[in-house]
């Protein structure tokens, strides 16, 4: 963003948001590994107090409250785009069980690292599911599936 000193291209809309809001100039990662760093951010805990460790797929527990759940309880609409890696679609740590109204991305690092992934998960609560397009998975779906070339389902 230009407001942080980048000069290769202009980012006027993002710069306006930064001018009217809060600019973050310092960052602390809760851990050097992705899953514990995400858990530290979502749960507001030091990595020493987390169950997540590097190279271990451990879902968030049902009783762990995320910042997204707190924001949602305060009336915010929450969304997540990118790699989650804190629980798969059927786990207690699925994004839609942890306060996210919308989700688009991947559940693990292997899929996120693949530039040509076979699918991308997407949750949209306003979507009317059409079983002829994708595999049903708890009311959520793999919206884009390169492997079988199916189109994105139409929305109502």
Short mmCIF file of N, CA and C in Angstrom, two decimals:
data_model
loop_
_atom_site.label_atom_id
_atom_site.label_comp_id
_atom_site.label_asym_id
_atom_site.label_seq_id
_atom_site.Cartn_x
_atom_site.Cartn_y
_atom_site.Cartn_z
N UNK A 1 0.83 -1.17 0.00
CA UNK A 1 0.00 0.00 0.00
C UNK A 1 0.88 1.24 0.00
N UNK A 2 0.45 2.23 -0.72
CA UNK A 2 1.22 3.47 -0.83
C UNK A 2 1.39 4.15 0.53
N UNK A 3 0.38 4.07 1.40
CA UNK A 3 0.46 4.75 2.70
C UNK A 3 1.57 4.19 3.58
N UNK A 4 2.10 3.03 3.22
CA UNK A 4 3.22 2.45 3.97
C UNK A 4 4.56 2.68 3.26
N UNK A 5 4.53 3.44 2.17
CA UNK A 5 5.78 3.80 1.50
C UNK A 5 6.05 3.09 0.19
N UNK A 6 5.21 2.17 -0.21
CA UNK A 6 5.38 1.46 -1.47
C UNK A 6 5.17 2.44 -2.63
N UNK A 7 6.06 2.44 -3.65
CA UNK A 7 6.00 3.43 -4.73
C UNK A 7 5.83 2.82 -6.13
N UNK A 8 5.69 1.51 -6.24
CA UNK A 8 5.59 0.88 -7.55
C UNK A 8 4.23 1.07 -8.21
N UNK A 9 3.17 1.25 -7.45
CA UNK A 9 1.83 1.46 -7.98
C UNK A 9 1.01 2.19 -6.92
N UNK A 10 -0.12 2.74 -7.35
CA UNK A 10 -0.96 3.54 -6.46
C UNK A 10 -2.07 2.68 -5.85
N UNK A 11 -2.40 2.96 -4.60
CA UNK A 11 -3.50 2.27 -3.91
C UNK A 11 -4.40 3.30 -3.23
N UNK A 12 -5.06 4.16 -4.01
CA UNK A 12 -5.79 5.28 -3.42
C UNK A 12 -6.93 4.87 -2.49
N UNK A 13 -7.69 3.84 -2.82
CA UNK A 13 -8.80 3.44 -1.97
C UNK A 13 -8.31 2.87 -0.64
N UNK A 14 -7.29 2.05 -0.69
CA UNK A 14 -6.72 1.51 0.55
C UNK A 14 -6.07 2.62 1.36
N UNK A 15 -5.43 3.58 0.68
CA UNK A 15 -4.81 4.71 1.38
C UNK A 15 -5.87 5.55 2.09
N UNK A 16 -7.04 5.72 1.44
CA UNK A 16 -8.12 6.48 2.06
C UNK A 16 -8.63 5.77 3.32
N UNK A 17 -8.80 4.45 3.21
CA UNK A 17 -9.21 3.68 4.39
C UNK A 17 -8.19 3.84 5.52
N UNK A 18 -6.92 3.80 5.20
CA UNK A 18 -5.87 3.95 6.21
C UNK A 18 -5.90 5.34 6.82
N UNK A 19 -6.17 6.36 6.00
CA UNK A 19 -6.21 7.73 6.51
C UNK A 19 -7.40 7.96 7.45
N UNK A 20 -8.50 7.24 7.19
CA UNK A 20 -9.71 7.43 7.99
C UNK A 20 -9.82 6.45 9.15
N UNK A 21 -8.92 5.50 9.22
CA UNK A 21 -9.01 4.48 10.26
C UNK A 21 -7.71 4.33 11.01
N UNK A 22 -7.34 3.10 11.23
CA UNK A 22 -6.13 2.79 11.99
C UNK A 22 -5.10 2.18 11.06
N UNK A 23 -3.88 2.66 11.16
CA UNK A 23 -2.77 2.07 10.42
C UNK A 23 -1.94 1.23 11.38
N UNK A 24 -1.72 -0.01 11.03
CA UNK A 24 -0.88 -0.88 11.85
C UNK A 24 0.55 -0.82 11.33
N UNK A 25 1.45 -0.43 12.18
CA UNK A 25 2.85 -0.26 11.77
C UNK A 25 3.78 -1.28 12.41
N UNK A 26 3.29 -2.04 13.34
CA UNK A 26 4.09 -3.08 13.98
C UNK A 26 3.31 -4.38 13.96
N UNK A 27 4.01 -5.48 13.89
CA UNK A 27 3.35 -6.77 13.83
C UNK A 27 4.13 -7.77 14.65
N UNK A 28 3.40 -8.60 15.34
CA UNK A 28 4.00 -9.68 16.10
C UNK A 28 3.31 -10.97 15.70
N UNK A 29 4.05 -11.95 15.24
CA UNK A 29 3.50 -13.26 14.93
C UNK A 29 3.60 -14.12 16.18
N UNK A 30 2.50 -14.78 16.52
CA UNK A 30 2.46 -15.59 17.73
C UNK A 30 3.36 -16.81 17.69
N UNK A 31 3.83 -17.20 16.52
CA UNK A 31 4.70 -18.36 16.38
C UNK A 31 5.34 -18.31 15.01
N UNK A 32 6.43 -19.03 14.84
CA UNK A 32 7.10 -19.07 13.54
C UNK A 32 6.37 -19.98 12.55
N UNK A 33 5.60 -20.93 13.03
CA UNK A 33 4.86 -21.86 12.17
C UNK A 33 3.43 -21.36 11.96
N UNK A 34 2.87 -21.69 10.81
CA UNK A 34 1.57 -21.16 10.41
C UNK A 34 0.41 -21.49 11.33
N UNK A 35 0.18 -22.76 11.64
CA UNK A 35 -0.98 -23.15 12.44
C UNK A 35 -0.96 -22.54 13.84
N UNK A 36 0.16 -22.61 14.58
CA UNK A 36 0.16 -21.96 15.89
C UNK A 36 0.07 -20.44 15.80
N UNK A 37 0.61 -19.83 14.76
CA UNK A 37 0.51 -18.37 14.60
C UNK A 37 -0.94 -17.97 14.37
N UNK A 38 -1.67 -18.74 13.55
CA UNK A 38 -3.08 -18.45 13.31
C UNK A 38 -3.90 -18.65 14.59
N UNK A 39 -3.60 -19.72 15.31
CA UNK A 39 -4.33 -19.99 16.56
C UNK A 39 -4.07 -18.87 17.57
N UNK A 40 -2.83 -18.40 17.67
CA UNK A 40 -2.50 -17.30 18.59
C UNK A 40 -3.30 -16.05 18.23
N UNK A 41 -3.40 -15.76 16.94
CA UNK A 41 -4.16 -14.59 16.48
C UNK A 41 -5.65 -14.76 16.75
N UNK A 42 -6.20 -15.92 16.41
CA UNK A 42 -7.63 -16.16 16.57
C UNK A 42 -8.06 -16.23 18.03
N UNK A 43 -7.20 -16.80 18.90
CA UNK A 43 -7.58 -17.04 20.29
C UNK A 43 -7.01 -15.99 21.25
N UNK A 44 -6.06 -15.18 20.78
CA UNK A 44 -5.46 -14.18 21.65
C UNK A 44 -4.60 -14.78 22.74
N UNK A 45 -3.92 -15.86 22.42
CA UNK A 45 -3.08 -16.54 23.40
C UNK A 45 -1.63 -16.59 22.95
N UNK A 46 -0.75 -16.71 23.91
CA UNK A 46 0.66 -16.96 23.64
C UNK A 46 0.78 -18.40 23.13
N UNK A 47 1.71 -18.65 22.22
CA UNK A 47 1.82 -19.99 21.63
C UNK A 47 2.13 -21.07 22.66
N UNK A 48 2.68 -20.70 23.79
CA UNK A 48 2.92 -21.69 24.85
C UNK A 48 1.65 -22.21 25.48
N UNK A 49 0.54 -21.52 25.27
CA UNK A 49 -0.75 -21.93 25.82
C UNK A 49 -1.69 -22.49 24.75
N UNK A 50 -1.14 -22.93 23.65
CA UNK A 50 -1.93 -23.47 22.55
C UNK A 50 -1.70 -24.97 22.41
N UNK A 51 -2.67 -25.66 21.83
CA UNK A 51 -2.50 -27.07 21.51
C UNK A 51 -1.85 -27.24 20.13
N UNK A 52 -1.92 -26.22 19.29
CA UNK A 52 -1.37 -26.28 17.94
C UNK A 52 0.16 -26.20 18.00
N UNK A 53 0.80 -27.01 17.19
CA UNK A 53 2.25 -27.01 17.06
C UNK A 53 2.60 -27.11 15.57
N UNK A 54 3.82 -26.79 15.25
CA UNK A 54 4.27 -26.88 13.86
C UNK A 54 4.13 -28.32 13.36
N UNK A 55 3.70 -28.46 12.13
CA UNK A 55 3.56 -29.75 11.47
C UNK A 55 2.57 -30.69 12.16
N UNK A 56 1.59 -30.14 12.85
CA UNK A 56 0.55 -30.95 13.48
C UNK A 56 -0.80 -30.32 13.18
N UNK A 57 -1.69 -31.11 12.60
CA UNK A 57 -3.03 -30.62 12.28
C UNK A 57 -3.94 -30.84 13.48
N UNK A 58 -4.12 -29.82 14.28
CA UNK A 58 -4.95 -29.89 15.47
C UNK A 58 -6.04 -28.83 15.36
N UNK A 59 -7.28 -29.29 15.34
CA UNK A 59 -8.41 -28.37 15.19
C UNK A 59 -8.63 -27.58 16.48
N UNK A 60 -9.22 -26.38 16.33
CA UNK A 60 -9.64 -25.63 17.49
C UNK A 60 -10.71 -26.43 18.22
N UNK A 61 -10.68 -26.38 19.54
CA UNK A 61 -11.64 -27.13 20.36
C UNK A 61 -12.98 -26.41 20.39
N UNK A 62 -14.07 -27.15 20.64
CA UNK A 62 -15.40 -26.53 20.69
C UNK A 62 -15.50 -25.41 21.72
N UNK A 63 -14.78 -25.51 22.83
CA UNK A 63 -14.89 -24.49 23.89
C UNK A 63 -13.92 -23.33 23.72
N UNK A 64 -13.13 -23.31 22.66
CA UNK A 64 -12.21 -22.20 22.42
C UNK A 64 -12.94 -21.10 21.62
N UNK A 65 -12.93 -19.89 22.13
CA UNK A 65 -13.63 -18.77 21.51
C UNK A 65 -12.65 -17.93 20.69
N UNK A 66 -12.99 -17.69 19.43
CA UNK A 66 -12.12 -16.90 18.54
C UNK A 66 -12.54 -15.43 18.54
N UNK A 67 -11.66 -14.60 18.05
CA UNK A 67 -11.98 -13.18 17.89
C UNK A 67 -13.15 -13.00 16.93
N UNK A 68 -13.27 -13.88 15.93
CA UNK A 68 -14.39 -13.80 14.99
C UNK A 68 -15.72 -14.06 15.71
N UNK A 69 -15.75 -14.99 16.64
CA UNK A 69 -16.97 -15.24 17.41
C UNK A 69 -17.34 -14.03 18.26
N UNK A 70 -16.35 -13.38 18.84
CA UNK A 70 -16.61 -12.20 19.66
C UNK A 70 -17.12 -11.05 18.80
N UNK A 71 -16.52 -10.87 17.61
CA UNK A 71 -16.98 -9.82 16.71
C UNK A 71 -18.40 -10.10 16.23
N UNK A 72 -18.68 -11.34 15.91
CA UNK A 72 -20.02 -11.72 15.44
C UNK A 72 -21.06 -11.46 16.54
N UNK A 73 -20.72 -11.78 17.78
CA UNK A 73 -21.64 -11.52 18.90
C UNK A 73 -21.89 -10.02 19.08
N UNK A 74 -20.95 -9.19 18.62
CA UNK A 74 -21.09 -7.74 18.72
C UNK A 74 -21.78 -7.14 17.50
N UNK A 75 -22.26 -7.99 16.58
CA UNK A 75 -23.03 -7.52 15.44
C UNK A 75 -22.26 -7.39 14.14
N UNK A 76 -20.98 -7.76 14.11
CA UNK A 76 -20.20 -7.67 12.88
C UNK A 76 -20.48 -8.86 11.97
N UNK A 77 -20.36 -8.63 10.67
CA UNK A 77 -20.40 -9.70 9.67
C UNK A 77 -18.95 -10.10 9.45
N UNK A 78 -18.65 -11.37 9.61
CA UNK A 78 -17.26 -11.81 9.58
C UNK A 78 -16.96 -12.66 8.35
N UNK A 79 -15.76 -12.55 7.84
CA UNK A 79 -15.34 -13.32 6.69
C UNK A 79 -13.86 -13.66 6.76
N UNK A 80 -13.51 -14.74 6.12
CA UNK A 80 -12.12 -15.20 6.08
C UNK A 80 -11.80 -15.64 4.66
N UNK A 81 -10.71 -15.15 4.13
CA UNK A 81 -10.23 -15.56 2.82
C UNK A 81 -8.80 -16.03 2.98
N UNK A 82 -8.52 -17.25 2.55
CA UNK A 82 -7.15 -17.76 2.61
C UNK A 82 -7.06 -19.12 3.27
N UNK A 83 -5.89 -19.39 3.82
CA UNK A 83 -5.62 -20.67 4.47
C UNK A 83 -6.10 -20.63 5.91
N UNK A 84 -6.84 -21.63 6.33
CA UNK A 84 -7.37 -21.71 7.69
C UNK A 84 -6.46 -22.57 8.56
N UNK A 85 -6.35 -23.84 8.28
CA UNK A 85 -5.43 -24.76 8.94
C UNK A 85 -5.68 -24.90 10.44
N UNK A 86 -6.92 -24.66 10.89
CA UNK A 86 -7.25 -24.83 12.31
C UNK A 86 -8.44 -25.76 12.49
N UNK A 87 -8.67 -26.61 11.50
CA UNK A 87 -9.74 -27.59 11.56
C UNK A 87 -10.41 -27.75 10.22
N UNK A 88 -10.67 -28.99 9.84
CA UNK A 88 -11.31 -29.30 8.57
C UNK A 88 -12.81 -29.10 8.60
N UNK A 89 -13.46 -29.42 7.49
CA UNK A 89 -14.88 -29.13 7.32
C UNK A 89 -15.78 -29.84 8.32
N UNK A 90 -15.38 -30.99 8.83
CA UNK A 90 -16.22 -31.73 9.78
C UNK A 90 -15.70 -31.67 11.21
N UNK A 91 -14.75 -30.81 11.47
CA UNK A 91 -14.15 -30.74 12.80
C UNK A 91 -14.78 -29.64 13.65
N UNK A 92 -14.42 -29.62 14.91
CA UNK A 92 -14.90 -28.56 15.81
C UNK A 92 -14.28 -27.21 15.46
N UNK A 93 -13.23 -27.22 14.65
CA UNK A 93 -12.55 -25.99 14.29
C UNK A 93 -12.88 -25.44 12.92
N UNK A 94 -13.92 -25.98 12.28
CA UNK A 94 -14.32 -25.46 10.96
C UNK A 94 -14.62 -23.96 11.07
N UNK A 95 -14.24 -23.16 10.08
CA UNK A 95 -14.44 -21.70 10.17
C UNK A 95 -15.87 -21.29 10.50
N UNK A 96 -16.87 -21.99 9.94
CA UNK A 96 -18.27 -21.62 10.19
C UNK A 96 -18.71 -21.99 11.60
N UNK A 97 -17.92 -22.81 12.31
CA UNK A 97 -18.20 -23.11 13.72
C UNK A 97 -17.41 -22.18 14.64
N UNK A 98 -16.53 -21.38 14.05
CA UNK A 98 -15.67 -20.50 14.84
C UNK A 98 -15.92 -19.03 14.55
N UNK A 99 -17.14 -18.71 14.10
CA UNK A 99 -17.56 -17.32 14.01
C UNK A 99 -17.50 -16.68 12.65
N UNK A 100 -17.14 -17.40 11.62
CA UNK A 100 -17.05 -16.79 10.30
C UNK A 100 -18.35 -16.98 9.52
N UNK A 101 -18.94 -15.87 9.08
CA UNK A 101 -20.15 -15.91 8.27
C UNK A 101 -19.84 -16.36 6.85
N UNK A 102 -18.67 -16.01 6.38
CA UNK A 102 -18.26 -16.39 5.03
C UNK A 102 -16.83 -16.90 5.07
N UNK A 103 -16.53 -17.84 4.21
CA UNK A 103 -15.18 -18.42 4.12
C UNK A 103 -14.90 -18.80 2.68
N UNK A 104 -13.72 -18.47 2.21
CA UNK A 104 -13.25 -18.92 0.91
C UNK A 104 -11.77 -19.22 1.05
N UNK A 105 -11.40 -20.45 0.79
CA UNK A 105 -9.99 -20.78 0.92
C UNK A 105 -9.74 -22.26 1.07
N UNK A 106 -8.74 -22.58 1.87
CA UNK A 106 -8.26 -23.94 2.04
C UNK A 106 -8.15 -24.29 3.51
N UNK A 107 -8.32 -25.57 3.81
CA UNK A 107 -8.24 -26.03 5.18
C UNK A 107 -6.82 -26.41 5.60
N UNK A 108 -5.94 -26.68 4.65
CA UNK A 108 -4.59 -27.05 5.05
C UNK A 108 -3.53 -26.44 4.13
N UNK A 109 -2.31 -26.45 4.63
CA UNK A 109 -1.20 -25.79 3.94
C UNK A 109 -0.89 -26.41 2.58
N UNK A 110 -1.07 -27.73 2.44
CA UNK A 110 -0.76 -28.39 1.17
C UNK A 110 -1.64 -27.87 0.04
N UNK A 111 -2.94 -27.73 0.28
CA UNK A 111 -3.82 -27.21 -0.76
C UNK A 111 -3.53 -25.74 -1.04
N UNK A 112 -3.25 -24.97 0.00
CA UNK A 112 -2.99 -23.54 -0.16
C UNK A 112 -1.70 -23.29 -0.94
N UNK A 113 -0.73 -24.19 -0.83
CA UNK A 113 0.55 -24.02 -1.51
C UNK A 113 0.49 -24.41 -2.98
N UNK A 114 -0.58 -25.06 -3.41
CA UNK A 114 -0.71 -25.53 -4.78
C UNK A 114 -1.36 -24.43 -5.63
N UNK A 115 -0.59 -23.86 -6.56
CA UNK A 115 -1.13 -22.81 -7.44
C UNK A 115 -2.25 -23.34 -8.32
N UNK A 116 -2.29 -24.65 -8.54
CA UNK A 116 -3.28 -25.25 -9.42
C UNK A 116 -4.12 -26.27 -8.64
N UNK A 117 -4.62 -25.88 -7.49
CA UNK A 117 -5.41 -26.78 -6.66
C UNK A 117 -6.66 -27.25 -7.39
N UNK A 118 -7.11 -28.44 -7.06
CA UNK A 118 -8.29 -29.01 -7.72
C UNK A 118 -9.58 -28.34 -7.29
N UNK A 119 -9.60 -27.70 -6.15
CA UNK A 119 -10.81 -27.06 -5.68
C UNK A 119 -10.48 -25.98 -4.67
N UNK A 120 -11.48 -25.18 -4.38
CA UNK A 120 -11.37 -24.18 -3.33
C UNK A 120 -12.68 -24.22 -2.54
N UNK A 121 -12.59 -24.25 -1.23
CA UNK A 121 -13.78 -24.27 -0.39
C UNK A 121 -14.39 -22.88 -0.35
N UNK A 122 -15.71 -22.83 -0.33
CA UNK A 122 -16.39 -21.55 -0.18
C UNK A 122 -17.68 -21.76 0.58
N UNK A 123 -17.88 -20.98 1.60
CA UNK A 123 -19.13 -20.97 2.35
C UNK A 123 -19.81 -19.65 2.10
N UNK A 124 -21.06 -19.72 1.70
CA UNK A 124 -21.88 -18.53 1.56
C UNK A 124 -23.26 -18.92 2.07
N UNK A 125 -23.68 -18.36 3.19
CA UNK A 125 -24.96 -18.79 3.78
C UNK A 125 -26.18 -18.47 2.95
N UNK A 126 -26.09 -17.57 1.99
CA UNK A 126 -27.23 -17.21 1.15
C UNK A 126 -27.35 -18.08 -0.09
N UNK A 127 -26.47 -19.06 -0.22
CA UNK A 127 -26.45 -19.92 -1.40
C UNK A 127 -27.50 -21.01 -1.29
N UNK A 128 -28.20 -21.28 -2.38
CA UNK A 128 -29.12 -22.40 -2.44
C UNK A 128 -28.37 -23.55 -3.11
N UNK A 129 -28.16 -24.61 -2.37
CA UNK A 129 -27.34 -25.72 -2.84
C UNK A 129 -28.05 -26.53 -3.92
N UNK A 130 -27.36 -26.83 -4.98
CA UNK A 130 -27.87 -27.66 -6.06
C UNK A 130 -26.99 -28.91 -6.11
N UNK A 131 -27.51 -30.05 -5.70
CA UNK A 131 -26.74 -31.28 -5.57
C UNK A 131 -26.15 -31.76 -6.89
N UNK A 132 -26.68 -31.31 -8.03
CA UNK A 132 -26.18 -31.78 -9.31
C UNK A 132 -24.77 -31.25 -9.62
N UNK A 133 -24.30 -30.25 -8.87
CA UNK A 133 -23.00 -29.66 -9.17
C UNK A 133 -21.85 -30.20 -8.35
N UNK A 134 -22.01 -30.37 -7.07
CA UNK A 134 -20.90 -30.72 -6.20
C UNK A 134 -21.30 -31.72 -5.14
N UNK A 135 -20.30 -32.22 -4.43
CA UNK A 135 -20.55 -33.14 -3.32
C UNK A 135 -21.11 -32.39 -2.14
N UNK A 136 -22.20 -32.85 -1.54
CA UNK A 136 -22.72 -32.17 -0.37
C UNK A 136 -21.84 -32.42 0.85
N UNK A 137 -21.48 -31.37 1.52
CA UNK A 137 -20.65 -31.50 2.72
C UNK A 137 -21.21 -30.55 3.76
N UNK A 138 -22.10 -31.06 4.59
CA UNK A 138 -22.68 -30.28 5.69
C UNK A 138 -23.23 -28.93 5.26
N UNK A 139 -23.80 -28.82 4.09
CA UNK A 139 -24.37 -27.56 3.65
C UNK A 139 -23.33 -26.61 3.08
N UNK A 140 -22.11 -27.02 2.99
CA UNK A 140 -21.04 -26.20 2.43
C UNK A 140 -20.56 -26.92 1.17
N UNK A 141 -19.75 -26.31 0.40
CA UNK A 141 -19.40 -26.95 -0.85
C UNK A 141 -18.03 -26.53 -1.34
N UNK A 142 -17.55 -27.32 -2.27
CA UNK A 142 -16.35 -26.97 -3.01
C UNK A 142 -16.86 -26.22 -4.23
N UNK A 143 -16.73 -24.92 -4.21
CA UNK A 143 -17.39 -24.13 -5.25
C UNK A 143 -16.74 -24.31 -6.61
N UNK A 144 -15.43 -24.33 -6.66
CA UNK A 144 -14.74 -24.46 -7.94
C UNK A 144 -14.00 -25.77 -7.96
N UNK A 145 -14.30 -26.62 -8.90
CA UNK A 145 -13.68 -27.93 -8.94
C UNK A 145 -13.05 -28.14 -10.31
N UNK A 146 -11.74 -27.91 -10.39
CA UNK A 146 -11.02 -28.03 -11.65
C UNK A 146 -10.97 -29.47 -12.14
N UNK A 147 -10.92 -30.42 -11.21
CA UNK A 147 -10.73 -31.82 -11.57
C UNK A 147 -11.83 -32.35 -12.49
N UNK A 148 -13.10 -32.00 -12.21
CA UNK A 148 -14.17 -32.49 -13.06
C UNK A 148 -14.79 -31.41 -13.92
N UNK A 149 -14.25 -30.20 -13.88
CA UNK A 149 -14.67 -29.12 -14.76
C UNK A 149 -16.08 -28.62 -14.54
N UNK A 150 -16.63 -28.86 -13.36
CA UNK A 150 -18.01 -28.41 -13.12
C UNK A 150 -18.05 -26.91 -12.91
N UNK A 151 -19.09 -26.27 -13.37
CA UNK A 151 -19.21 -24.82 -13.20
C UNK A 151 -19.62 -24.47 -11.77
N UNK A 152 -19.44 -23.23 -11.43
CA UNK A 152 -19.93 -22.73 -10.15
C UNK A 152 -21.46 -22.79 -10.17
N UNK A 153 -22.08 -23.31 -9.11
CA UNK A 153 -23.54 -23.38 -9.10
C UNK A 153 -24.16 -21.99 -9.19
N UNK A 154 -25.33 -21.91 -9.82
CA UNK A 154 -26.05 -20.65 -9.91
C UNK A 154 -26.63 -20.29 -8.55
N UNK A 155 -26.73 -19.03 -8.27
CA UNK A 155 -27.29 -18.58 -7.00
C UNK A 155 -28.69 -18.08 -7.19
N UNK A 156 -29.50 -18.23 -6.17
CA UNK A 156 -30.85 -17.68 -6.19
C UNK A 156 -30.82 -16.22 -5.89
#
